[in-house]
Coordinates of C-alpha atoms in Angstrom, one line a residue:
X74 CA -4.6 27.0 2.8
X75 CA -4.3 27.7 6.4
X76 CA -2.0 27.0 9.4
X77 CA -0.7 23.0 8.2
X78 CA 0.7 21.2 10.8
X79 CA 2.2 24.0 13.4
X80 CA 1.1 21.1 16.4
X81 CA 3.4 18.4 14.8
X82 CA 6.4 20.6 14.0
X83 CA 5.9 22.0 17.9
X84 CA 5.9 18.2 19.0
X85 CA 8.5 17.2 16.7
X86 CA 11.0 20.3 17.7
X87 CA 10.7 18.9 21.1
X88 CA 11.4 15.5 20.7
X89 CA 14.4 17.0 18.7
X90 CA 15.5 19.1 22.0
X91 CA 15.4 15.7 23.8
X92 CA 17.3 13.9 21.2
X93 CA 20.3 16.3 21.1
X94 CA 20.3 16.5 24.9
X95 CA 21.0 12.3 25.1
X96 CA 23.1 12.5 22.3
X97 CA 25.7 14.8 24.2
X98 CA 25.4 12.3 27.1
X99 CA 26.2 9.8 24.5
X100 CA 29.1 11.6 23.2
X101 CA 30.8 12.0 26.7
X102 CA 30.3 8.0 27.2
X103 CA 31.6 7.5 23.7
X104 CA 34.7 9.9 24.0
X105 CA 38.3 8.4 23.1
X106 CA 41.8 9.9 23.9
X107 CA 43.1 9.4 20.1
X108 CA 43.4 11.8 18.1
X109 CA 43.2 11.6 14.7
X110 CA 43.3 12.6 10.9
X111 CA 40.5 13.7 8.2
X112 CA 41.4 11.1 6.4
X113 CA 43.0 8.2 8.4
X114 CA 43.0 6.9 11.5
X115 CA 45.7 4.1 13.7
X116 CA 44.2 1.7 15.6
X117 CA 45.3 1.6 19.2
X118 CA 44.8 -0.9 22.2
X119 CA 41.6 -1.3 22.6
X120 CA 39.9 -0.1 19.6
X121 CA 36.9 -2.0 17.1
X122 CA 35.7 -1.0 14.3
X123 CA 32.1 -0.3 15.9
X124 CA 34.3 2.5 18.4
X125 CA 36.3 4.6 15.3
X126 CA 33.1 4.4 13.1
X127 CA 31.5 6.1 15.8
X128 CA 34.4 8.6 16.1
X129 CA 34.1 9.4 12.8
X130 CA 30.4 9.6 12.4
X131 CA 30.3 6.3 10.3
X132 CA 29.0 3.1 10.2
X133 CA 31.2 0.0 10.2
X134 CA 29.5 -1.1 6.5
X135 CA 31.8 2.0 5.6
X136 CA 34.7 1.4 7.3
X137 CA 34.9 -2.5 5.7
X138 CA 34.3 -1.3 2.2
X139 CA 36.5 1.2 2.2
X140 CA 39.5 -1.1 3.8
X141 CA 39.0 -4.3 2.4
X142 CA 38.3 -5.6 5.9
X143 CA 36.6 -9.0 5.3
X144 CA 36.2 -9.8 9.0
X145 CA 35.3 -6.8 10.7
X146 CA 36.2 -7.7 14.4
X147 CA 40.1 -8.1 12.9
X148 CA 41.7 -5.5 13.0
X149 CA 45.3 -4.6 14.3
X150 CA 46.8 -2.6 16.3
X151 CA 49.0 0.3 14.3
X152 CA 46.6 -0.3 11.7
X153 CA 46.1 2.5 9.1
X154 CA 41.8 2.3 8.5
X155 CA 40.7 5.0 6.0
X156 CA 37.5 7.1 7.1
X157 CA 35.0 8.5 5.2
X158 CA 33.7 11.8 6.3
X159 CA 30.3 13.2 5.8
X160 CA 29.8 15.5 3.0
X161 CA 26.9 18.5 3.3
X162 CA 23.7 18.0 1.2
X163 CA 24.6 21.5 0.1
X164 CA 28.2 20.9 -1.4
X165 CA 27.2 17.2 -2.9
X166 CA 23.7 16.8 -3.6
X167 CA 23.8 14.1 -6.0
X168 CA 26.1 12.4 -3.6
X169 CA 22.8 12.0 -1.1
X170 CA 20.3 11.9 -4.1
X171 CA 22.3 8.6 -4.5
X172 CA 22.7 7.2 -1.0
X173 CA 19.3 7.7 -0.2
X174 CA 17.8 5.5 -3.4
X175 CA 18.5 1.5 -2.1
X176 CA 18.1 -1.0 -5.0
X177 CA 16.0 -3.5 -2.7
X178 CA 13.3 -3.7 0.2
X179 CA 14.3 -4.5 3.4
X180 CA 11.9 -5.1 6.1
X181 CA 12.8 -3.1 9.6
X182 CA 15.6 -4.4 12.4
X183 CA 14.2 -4.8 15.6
X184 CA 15.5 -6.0 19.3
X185 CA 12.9 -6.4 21.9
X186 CA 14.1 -5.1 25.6
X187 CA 15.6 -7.5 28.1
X188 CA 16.5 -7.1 31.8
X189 CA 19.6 -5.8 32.3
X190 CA 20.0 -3.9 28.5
X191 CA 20.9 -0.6 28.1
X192 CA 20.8 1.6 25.1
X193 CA 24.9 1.4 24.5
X194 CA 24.9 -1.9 25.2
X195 CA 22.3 -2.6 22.1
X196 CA 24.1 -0.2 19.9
X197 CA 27.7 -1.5 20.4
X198 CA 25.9 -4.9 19.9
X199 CA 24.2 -4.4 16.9
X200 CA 27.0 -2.2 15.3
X201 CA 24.7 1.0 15.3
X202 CA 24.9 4.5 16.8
X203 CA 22.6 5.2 20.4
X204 CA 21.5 8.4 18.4
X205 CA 20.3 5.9 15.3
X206 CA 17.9 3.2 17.8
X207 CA 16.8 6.8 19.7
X208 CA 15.7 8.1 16.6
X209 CA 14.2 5.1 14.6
X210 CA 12.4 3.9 17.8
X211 CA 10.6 7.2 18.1
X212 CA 11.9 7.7 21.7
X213 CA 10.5 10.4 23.8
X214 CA 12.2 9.3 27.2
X215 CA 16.2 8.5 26.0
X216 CA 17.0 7.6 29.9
X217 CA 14.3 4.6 30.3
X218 CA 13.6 1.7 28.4
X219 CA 11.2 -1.5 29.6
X220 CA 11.7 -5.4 29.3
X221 CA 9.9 -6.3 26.4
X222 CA 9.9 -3.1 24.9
X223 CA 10.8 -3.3 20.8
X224 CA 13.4 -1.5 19.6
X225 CA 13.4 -0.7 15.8
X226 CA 17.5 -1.1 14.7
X227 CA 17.1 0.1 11.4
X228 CA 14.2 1.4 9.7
X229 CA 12.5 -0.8 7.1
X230 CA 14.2 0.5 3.7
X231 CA 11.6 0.4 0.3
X232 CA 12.5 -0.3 -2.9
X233 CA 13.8 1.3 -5.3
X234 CA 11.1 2.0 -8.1
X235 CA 12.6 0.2 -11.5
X236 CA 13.7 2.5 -14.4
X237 CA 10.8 3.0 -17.2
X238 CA 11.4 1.1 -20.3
X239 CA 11.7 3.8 -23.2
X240 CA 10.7 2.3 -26.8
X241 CA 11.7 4.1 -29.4
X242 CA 9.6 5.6 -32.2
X243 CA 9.0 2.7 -35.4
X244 CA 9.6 4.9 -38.2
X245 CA 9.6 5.1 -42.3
X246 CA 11.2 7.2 -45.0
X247 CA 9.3 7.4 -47.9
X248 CA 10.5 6.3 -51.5
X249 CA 9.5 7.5 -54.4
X250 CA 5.8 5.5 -55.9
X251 CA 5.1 4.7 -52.1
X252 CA 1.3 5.5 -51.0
X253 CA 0.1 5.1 -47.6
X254 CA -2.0 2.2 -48.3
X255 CA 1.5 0.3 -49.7
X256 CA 3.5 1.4 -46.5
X257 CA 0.7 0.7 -43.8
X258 CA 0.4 -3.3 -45.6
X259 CA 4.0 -3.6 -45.5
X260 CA 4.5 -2.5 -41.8
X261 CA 1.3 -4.1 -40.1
X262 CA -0.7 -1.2 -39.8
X263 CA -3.8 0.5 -41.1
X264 CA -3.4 4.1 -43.0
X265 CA -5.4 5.6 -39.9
X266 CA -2.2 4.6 -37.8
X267 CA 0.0 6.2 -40.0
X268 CA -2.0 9.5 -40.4
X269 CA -2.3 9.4 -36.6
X270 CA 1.0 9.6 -35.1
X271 CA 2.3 11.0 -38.1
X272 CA 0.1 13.8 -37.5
X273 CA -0.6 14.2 -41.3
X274 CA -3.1 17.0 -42.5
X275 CA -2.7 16.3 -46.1
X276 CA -3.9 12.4 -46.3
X277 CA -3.3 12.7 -50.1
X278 CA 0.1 14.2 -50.3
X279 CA 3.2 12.4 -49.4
X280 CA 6.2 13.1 -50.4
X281 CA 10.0 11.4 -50.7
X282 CA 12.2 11.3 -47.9
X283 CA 9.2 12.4 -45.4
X284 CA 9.5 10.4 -42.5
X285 CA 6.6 8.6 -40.8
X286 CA 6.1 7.4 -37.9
X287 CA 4.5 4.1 -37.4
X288 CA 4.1 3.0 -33.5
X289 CA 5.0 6.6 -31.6
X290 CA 7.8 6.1 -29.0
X291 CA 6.5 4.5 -25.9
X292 CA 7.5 5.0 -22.3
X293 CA 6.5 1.9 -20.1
X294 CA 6.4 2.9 -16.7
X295 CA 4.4 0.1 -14.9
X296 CA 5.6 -1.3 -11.8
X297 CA 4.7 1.0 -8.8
X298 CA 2.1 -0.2 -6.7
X299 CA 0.7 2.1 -4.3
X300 CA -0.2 -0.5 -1.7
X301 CA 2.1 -1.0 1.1
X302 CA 4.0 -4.6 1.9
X303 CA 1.9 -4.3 5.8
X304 CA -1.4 -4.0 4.2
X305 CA -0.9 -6.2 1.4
X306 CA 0.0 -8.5 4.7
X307 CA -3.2 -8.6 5.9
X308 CA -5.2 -8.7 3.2
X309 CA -3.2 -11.8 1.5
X310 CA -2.3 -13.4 5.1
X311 CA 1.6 -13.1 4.7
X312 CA 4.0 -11.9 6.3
X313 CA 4.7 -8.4 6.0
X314 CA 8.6 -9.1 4.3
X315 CA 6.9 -11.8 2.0
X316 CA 3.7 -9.5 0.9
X317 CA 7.0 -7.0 0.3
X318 CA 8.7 -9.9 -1.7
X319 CA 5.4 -9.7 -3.9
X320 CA 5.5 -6.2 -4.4
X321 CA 9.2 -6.3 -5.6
X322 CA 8.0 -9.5 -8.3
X323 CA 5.4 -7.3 -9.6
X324 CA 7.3 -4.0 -9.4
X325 CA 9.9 -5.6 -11.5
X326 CA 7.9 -7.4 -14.2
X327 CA 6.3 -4.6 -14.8
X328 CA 8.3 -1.6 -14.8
X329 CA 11.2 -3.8 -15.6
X330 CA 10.0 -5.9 -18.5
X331 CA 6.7 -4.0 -19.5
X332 CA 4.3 -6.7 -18.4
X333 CA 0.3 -5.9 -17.7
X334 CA -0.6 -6.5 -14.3
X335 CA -2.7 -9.4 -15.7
X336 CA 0.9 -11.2 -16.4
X337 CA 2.6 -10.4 -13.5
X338 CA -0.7 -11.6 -10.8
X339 CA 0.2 -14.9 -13.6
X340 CA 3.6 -15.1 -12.2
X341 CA 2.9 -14.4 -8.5
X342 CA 0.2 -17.4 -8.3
X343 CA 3.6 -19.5 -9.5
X344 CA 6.0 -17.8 -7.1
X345 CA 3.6 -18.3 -4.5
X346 CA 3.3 -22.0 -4.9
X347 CA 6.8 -22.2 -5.5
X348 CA 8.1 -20.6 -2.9
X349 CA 5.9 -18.6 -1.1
X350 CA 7.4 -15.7 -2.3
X351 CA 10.5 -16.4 -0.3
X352 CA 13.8 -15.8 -2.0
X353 CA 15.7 -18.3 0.6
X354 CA 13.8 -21.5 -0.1
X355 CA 15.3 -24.6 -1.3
X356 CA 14.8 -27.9 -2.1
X357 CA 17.9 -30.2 -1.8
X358 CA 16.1 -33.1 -3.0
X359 CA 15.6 -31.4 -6.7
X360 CA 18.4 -29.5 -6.8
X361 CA 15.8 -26.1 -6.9
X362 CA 16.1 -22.7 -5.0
X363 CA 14.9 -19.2 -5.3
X364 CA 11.2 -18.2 -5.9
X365 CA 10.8 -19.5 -9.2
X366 CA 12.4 -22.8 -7.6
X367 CA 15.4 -22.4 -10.5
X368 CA 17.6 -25.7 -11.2
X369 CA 21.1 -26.4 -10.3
X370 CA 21.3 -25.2 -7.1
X371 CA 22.4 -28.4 -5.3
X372 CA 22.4 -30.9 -8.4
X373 CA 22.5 -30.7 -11.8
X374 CA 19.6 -33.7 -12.4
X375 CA 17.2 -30.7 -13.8
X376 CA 20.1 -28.5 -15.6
X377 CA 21.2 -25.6 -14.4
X378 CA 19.5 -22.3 -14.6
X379 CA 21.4 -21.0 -11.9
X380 CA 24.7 -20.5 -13.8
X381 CA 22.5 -17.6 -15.6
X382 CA 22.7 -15.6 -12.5
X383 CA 25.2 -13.0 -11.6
X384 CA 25.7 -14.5 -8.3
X385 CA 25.4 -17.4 -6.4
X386 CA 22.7 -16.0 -4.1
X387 CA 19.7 -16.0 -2.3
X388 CA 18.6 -12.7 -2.6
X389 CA 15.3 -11.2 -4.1
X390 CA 17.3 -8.9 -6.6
X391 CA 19.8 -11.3 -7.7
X392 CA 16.7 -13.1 -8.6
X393 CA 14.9 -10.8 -10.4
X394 CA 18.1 -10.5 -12.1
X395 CA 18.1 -14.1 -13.4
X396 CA 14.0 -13.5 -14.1
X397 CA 15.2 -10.6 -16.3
X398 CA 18.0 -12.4 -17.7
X399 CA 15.9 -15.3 -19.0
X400 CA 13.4 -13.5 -19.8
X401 CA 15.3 -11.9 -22.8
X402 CA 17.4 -14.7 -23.8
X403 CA 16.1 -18.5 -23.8
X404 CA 12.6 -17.4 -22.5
X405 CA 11.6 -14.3 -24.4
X406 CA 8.5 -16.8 -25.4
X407 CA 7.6 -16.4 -22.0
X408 CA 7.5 -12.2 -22.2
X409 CA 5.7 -12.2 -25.3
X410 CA 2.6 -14.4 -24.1
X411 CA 2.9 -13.8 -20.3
X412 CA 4.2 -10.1 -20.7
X413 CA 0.7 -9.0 -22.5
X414 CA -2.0 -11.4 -21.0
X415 CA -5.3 -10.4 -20.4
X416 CA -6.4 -13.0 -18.4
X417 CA -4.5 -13.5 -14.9
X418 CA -5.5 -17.1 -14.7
X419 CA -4.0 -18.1 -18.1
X420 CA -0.9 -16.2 -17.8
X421 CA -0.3 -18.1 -14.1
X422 CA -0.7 -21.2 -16.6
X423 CA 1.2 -20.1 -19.1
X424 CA 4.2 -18.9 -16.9
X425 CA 4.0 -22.6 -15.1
X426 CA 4.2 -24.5 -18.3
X427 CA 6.8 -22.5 -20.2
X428 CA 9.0 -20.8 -17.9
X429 CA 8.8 -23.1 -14.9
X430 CA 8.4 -25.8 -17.5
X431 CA 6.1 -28.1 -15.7
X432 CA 3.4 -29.8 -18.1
X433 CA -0.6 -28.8 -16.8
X434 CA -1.5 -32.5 -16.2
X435 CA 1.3 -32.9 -13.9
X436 CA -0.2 -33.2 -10.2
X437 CA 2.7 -30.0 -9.3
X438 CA 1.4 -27.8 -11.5
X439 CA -2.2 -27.5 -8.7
X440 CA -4.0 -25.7 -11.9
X441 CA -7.4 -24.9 -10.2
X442 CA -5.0 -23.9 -7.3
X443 CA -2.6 -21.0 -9.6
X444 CA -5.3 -20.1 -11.4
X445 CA -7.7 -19.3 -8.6
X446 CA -4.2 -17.5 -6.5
X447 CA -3.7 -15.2 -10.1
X448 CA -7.4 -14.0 -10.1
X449 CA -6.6 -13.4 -6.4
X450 CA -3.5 -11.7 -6.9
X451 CA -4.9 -9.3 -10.0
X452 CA -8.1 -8.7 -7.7
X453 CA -6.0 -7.5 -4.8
X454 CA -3.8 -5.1 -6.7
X455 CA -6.1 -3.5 -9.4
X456 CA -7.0 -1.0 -7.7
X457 CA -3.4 0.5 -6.4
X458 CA -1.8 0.8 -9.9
X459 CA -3.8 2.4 -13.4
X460 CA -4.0 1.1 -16.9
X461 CA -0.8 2.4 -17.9
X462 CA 0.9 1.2 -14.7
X463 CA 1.4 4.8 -13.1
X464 CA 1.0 5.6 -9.9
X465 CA -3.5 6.4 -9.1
X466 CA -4.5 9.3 -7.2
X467 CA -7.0 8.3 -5.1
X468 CA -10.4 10.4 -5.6
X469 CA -11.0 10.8 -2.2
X470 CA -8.2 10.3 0.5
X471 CA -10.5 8.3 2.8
X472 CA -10.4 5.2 0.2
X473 CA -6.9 4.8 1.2
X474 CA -5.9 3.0 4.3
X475 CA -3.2 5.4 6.1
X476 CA -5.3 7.9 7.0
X477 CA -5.4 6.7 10.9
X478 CA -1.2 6.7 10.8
X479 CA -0.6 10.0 9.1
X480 CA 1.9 12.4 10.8
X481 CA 0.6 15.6 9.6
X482 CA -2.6 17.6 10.7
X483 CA -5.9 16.7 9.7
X484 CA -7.9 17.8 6.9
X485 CA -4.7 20.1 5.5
X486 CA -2.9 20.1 2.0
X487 CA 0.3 18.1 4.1
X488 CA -2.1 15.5 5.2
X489 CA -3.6 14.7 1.9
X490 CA -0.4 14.9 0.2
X491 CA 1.1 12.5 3.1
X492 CA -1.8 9.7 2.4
X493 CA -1.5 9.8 -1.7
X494 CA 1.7 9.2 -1.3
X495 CA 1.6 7.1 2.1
X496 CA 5.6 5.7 2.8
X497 CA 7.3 6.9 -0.4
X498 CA 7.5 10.4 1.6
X499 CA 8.9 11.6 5.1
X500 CA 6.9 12.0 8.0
X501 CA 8.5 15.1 9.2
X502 CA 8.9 17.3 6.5
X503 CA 7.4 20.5 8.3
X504 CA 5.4 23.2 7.1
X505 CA 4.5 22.9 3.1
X506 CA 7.1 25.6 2.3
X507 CA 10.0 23.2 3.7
X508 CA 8.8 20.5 1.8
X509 CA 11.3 21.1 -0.7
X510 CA 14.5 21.9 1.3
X511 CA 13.9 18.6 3.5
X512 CA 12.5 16.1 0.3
X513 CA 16.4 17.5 -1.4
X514 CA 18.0 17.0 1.8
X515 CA 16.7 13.3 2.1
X516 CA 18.0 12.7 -1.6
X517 CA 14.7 13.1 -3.6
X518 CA 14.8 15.0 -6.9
X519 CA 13.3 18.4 -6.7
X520 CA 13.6 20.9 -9.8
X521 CA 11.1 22.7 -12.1
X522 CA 9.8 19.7 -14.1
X523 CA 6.4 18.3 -13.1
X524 CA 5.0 14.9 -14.0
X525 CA 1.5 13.9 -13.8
X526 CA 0.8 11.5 -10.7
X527 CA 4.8 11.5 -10.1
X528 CA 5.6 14.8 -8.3
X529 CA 4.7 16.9 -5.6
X530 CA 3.7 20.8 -6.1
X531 CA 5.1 22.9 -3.5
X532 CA 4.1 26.8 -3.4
X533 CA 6.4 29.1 -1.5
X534 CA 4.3 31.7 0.6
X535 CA 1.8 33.8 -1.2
X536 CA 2.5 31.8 -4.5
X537 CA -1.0 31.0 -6.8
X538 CA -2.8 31.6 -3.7
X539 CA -0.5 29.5 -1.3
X540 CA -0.9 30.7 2.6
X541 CA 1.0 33.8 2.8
X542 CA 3.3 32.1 5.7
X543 CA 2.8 27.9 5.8
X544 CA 2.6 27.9 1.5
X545 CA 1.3 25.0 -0.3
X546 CA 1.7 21.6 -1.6
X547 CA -0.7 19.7 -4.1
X548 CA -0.3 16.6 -6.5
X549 CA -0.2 16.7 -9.5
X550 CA -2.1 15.2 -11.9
X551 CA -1.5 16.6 -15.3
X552 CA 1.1 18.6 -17.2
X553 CA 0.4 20.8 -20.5
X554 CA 2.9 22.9 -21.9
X555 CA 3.3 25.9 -19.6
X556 CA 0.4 24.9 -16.9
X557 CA -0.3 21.6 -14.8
X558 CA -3.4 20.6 -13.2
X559 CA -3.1 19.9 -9.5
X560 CA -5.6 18.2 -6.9
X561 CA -5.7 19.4 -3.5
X562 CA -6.8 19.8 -0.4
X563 CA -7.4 22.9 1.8
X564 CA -7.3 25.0 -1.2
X565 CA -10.7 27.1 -3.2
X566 CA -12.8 24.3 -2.1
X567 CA -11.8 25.4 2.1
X568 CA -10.6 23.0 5.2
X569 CA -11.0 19.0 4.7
X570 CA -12.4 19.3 1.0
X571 CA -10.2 17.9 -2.1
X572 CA -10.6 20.4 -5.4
X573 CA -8.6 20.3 -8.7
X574 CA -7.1 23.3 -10.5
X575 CA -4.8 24.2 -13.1
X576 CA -1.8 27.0 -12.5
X577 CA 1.2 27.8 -14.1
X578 CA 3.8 25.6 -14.4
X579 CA 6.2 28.2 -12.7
X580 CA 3.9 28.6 -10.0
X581 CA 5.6 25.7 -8.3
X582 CA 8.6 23.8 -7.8
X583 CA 7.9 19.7 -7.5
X584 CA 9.5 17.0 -6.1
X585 CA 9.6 13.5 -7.6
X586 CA 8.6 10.0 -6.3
X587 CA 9.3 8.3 -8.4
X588 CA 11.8 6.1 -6.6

């Protein structure tokens, strides 16, 4: 547990000396003579919304939501535009923990360098602050950019993990004259069950009003898949906003509507040939649009699906929306068969014929084609998401494939942590004993509850053995009672070597990715 990354923060405070020293630049280029409110502000001569969001440390997003403006280069002069100001991490917490948790992937903004541009004239273009393109580029040199040179806009935003589907508890009171073998053939279940989850130690005494439990609650929290959109990419030969698409499909099926990952490689193979995976396609012709190619988009000669959906739109959530929609109404057929396959080629077959309703002998349906694109699909993904669909810690860090990309210092506890968790986590969080301050300040839950394969162990100096000045941070892999079993690296075991061990569970505080 020695010295973590000391060479990155060094690097990192410098490019952060850089960036304040263009930003002032900026500032004076960027200055205006109004004065103005906290809360308001009147447009003058002269004035766009890009100009007062700047002012007022904003985006113009903001400014339009906040004022009803539904053409943002309209505005009027003596114009009253309400600002938003922003509020400190350490007055409204939940406020960022809020902000910083999008509902949807979006792949990354970029603009690539042509003669004559200059970093204001980009950002006034594209509606962004100099400060936002100067840090999402990376940029070490603020006064020179090249033709050809590829600006990143606005970073490339993940999705949001789905909520886990709790199940509550099937339980049963006992009447008077019931035995176990009479309750256990009335509910579907053998006496074993029963005395199982029950936790009985008397098999032979039961008693009225005792209350059994039948199928134990059930928390379903499949959906995250630990490989990321870019190499998913290159591995499936798509595009890195398409292989993100796929993510989202499975993400959703699974952590959304509990299915295997059997059933939801089923459904990809169909959204692949359907759409290939993109949420814009359309087919005027039939009336179809979407991934799952719905009907009633431009003619009502197949029905109309579409009026299911909340909105009129041809965006990936809104469509998971309608999946989610159908999938428990008119098509819960379709959750029950394709939610618990077992085989990915059947369920791509059994998705095609009763949700996309096309018959197996019909030439659309390509069956050797689905069927082979499910295997595929299951083959590809297996290994980045466990049986009960939580996130796997890799055995060894060098199975994954961020190694080569990772921001912190070799063959240390950040490092390791950094390729477990690959993009779910910041590349600059410091030291391991600022882990926690920075995860909080970027909106990520951090308290004192850990969850195995979920959360993030961070030590302060000297804590279970943590470096008396750097600290500590671990994942962890298992919780029991009062102590939790981490795995990490730079620990007993020494520099570069991975090495489990249990500690107490107030040895730690823990930040959650679950996100």
């Amino acid at each position: 547990m020695g010295k973590h990354d000391q060479a990155m923060t060094d690097n990192y405070n410098k490019t952060a000396a850089k960036l304040a020293l263009g930003a002032s630049t900026v500032a004076g280029v960027l200055a205006f003579s109004n004065t103005a409110s906290a809360d308001t502000y009147t447009v003058e001569a002269g004035d766009n919304l890009w100009h007062i969001a700047q002012k007022f440390n904003t985006s113009v997003e903001t400014l339009t939501a906040l004022n009803g403006i539904s053409d943002p280069t309209q505005i009027a002069v003596g114009q009253t535009i309400e600002t938003s100001q922003p509020v400190p991490t350490a007055v409204k917490p939940a406020a960022a923990k809020t902000s910083a948790a999008p509902a949807k992937a979006q792949p990354a903004v970029t603009y690539t360098v042509k003669a004559g541009d200059t970093l204001s004239d980009i950002a006034q273009t594209h509606q962004v602050s100099v400060e936002d393109i100067i840090t999402n580029s990376k940029l070490n040199n603020t006064d020179f950019i090249y033709i050809g040179q590829e600006l990143v806009i606005k970073p490339a935003v993940a999705a949001k993990r789905p909520e886990p589907i709790i199940i509550p508890a099937v339980t049963y009171t006992v009447k008077a004259g019931d035995t176990l073998w009479d309750i256990a053939q009335a509910q579907k279940v053998s006496v074993e069950d029963i005395i199982k989850h029950s936790k009985l130690t008397n098999t032979q005494l039961i008693f009225a009003g005792q209350e059994l439990i039948i199928k134990p609650a059930q928390t379903i929290n499949g959906g995250v898949l630990t490989i990321s959109a870019e190499t998913l990419a290159s591995e499936a030969n798509l595009s890195v906003e398409n292989a993100q698409n796929a993510i989202d499909i499975a993400n959703h099926l699974m952590g959304q509507e509990g299915f295997t990952l059997e059933g939801a490689s089923g459904a990809l193979a169909v959204a692949e040939r359907e759409s290939g995976f993109n949420p814009e396609a359309v087919n005027d012709s039939g009336g179809v649009a979407g991934i799952f190619q719905w009907s009633g988009w431009s003619n009502m000669i197949n029905g109309n699906r579409w009026s299911k959906a909340e909105d009129r739109a041809l965006s990936l959530d809104v469509q998971l929306n309608l999946v989610s929609t159908e999938l428990n109404g008119a098509f819960t057929n379709v959750k029950d068969i394709v939610g618990s396959a077992t085989d990915p080629a059947q369920a791509s077959l059994d998705w095609s014929l009763y949700y996309e309703g096309v018959a197996l002998d019909d030439p659309q349906t390509k069956v050797s084609t689905i069927e082979a694109n499910a295997q595929k699909w299951y083959d590809l993904l297996k290994d980045y998401v466990d049986f009960d669909g939580v996130i796997a810690v890799p055995i060894d860090v060098n199975d994954g494939p961020y190694t080569t990309n990772n921001t912190y210092a070799a063959e240390n506890c950040t490092w390791y942590v950094k390729d477990i968790f690959k993009a779910r986590m910041g590349d600059w969080w410091g030291n391991a004993k600022d882990w926690a301050a920075n995860a909080s300040r970027e909106g990520l839950r951090v308290d004192d509850q850990p969850v195995a394969n979920l959360t993030i162990a961070v030590f302060a100096p000297g804590s279970a053995g943590a470096d008396a000045t750097y600290g500590h941070v671990a994942v962890v892999t298992g919780v029991s009672g009062d102590t939790v079993t981490i795995k990490e690296m730079n620990g007993e075991a020494g520099l570069g070597k991975v090495s489990t061990r249990t500690i107490p569970k107030n040895a730690a505080s823990y930040i959650h990715m679950d996100y």
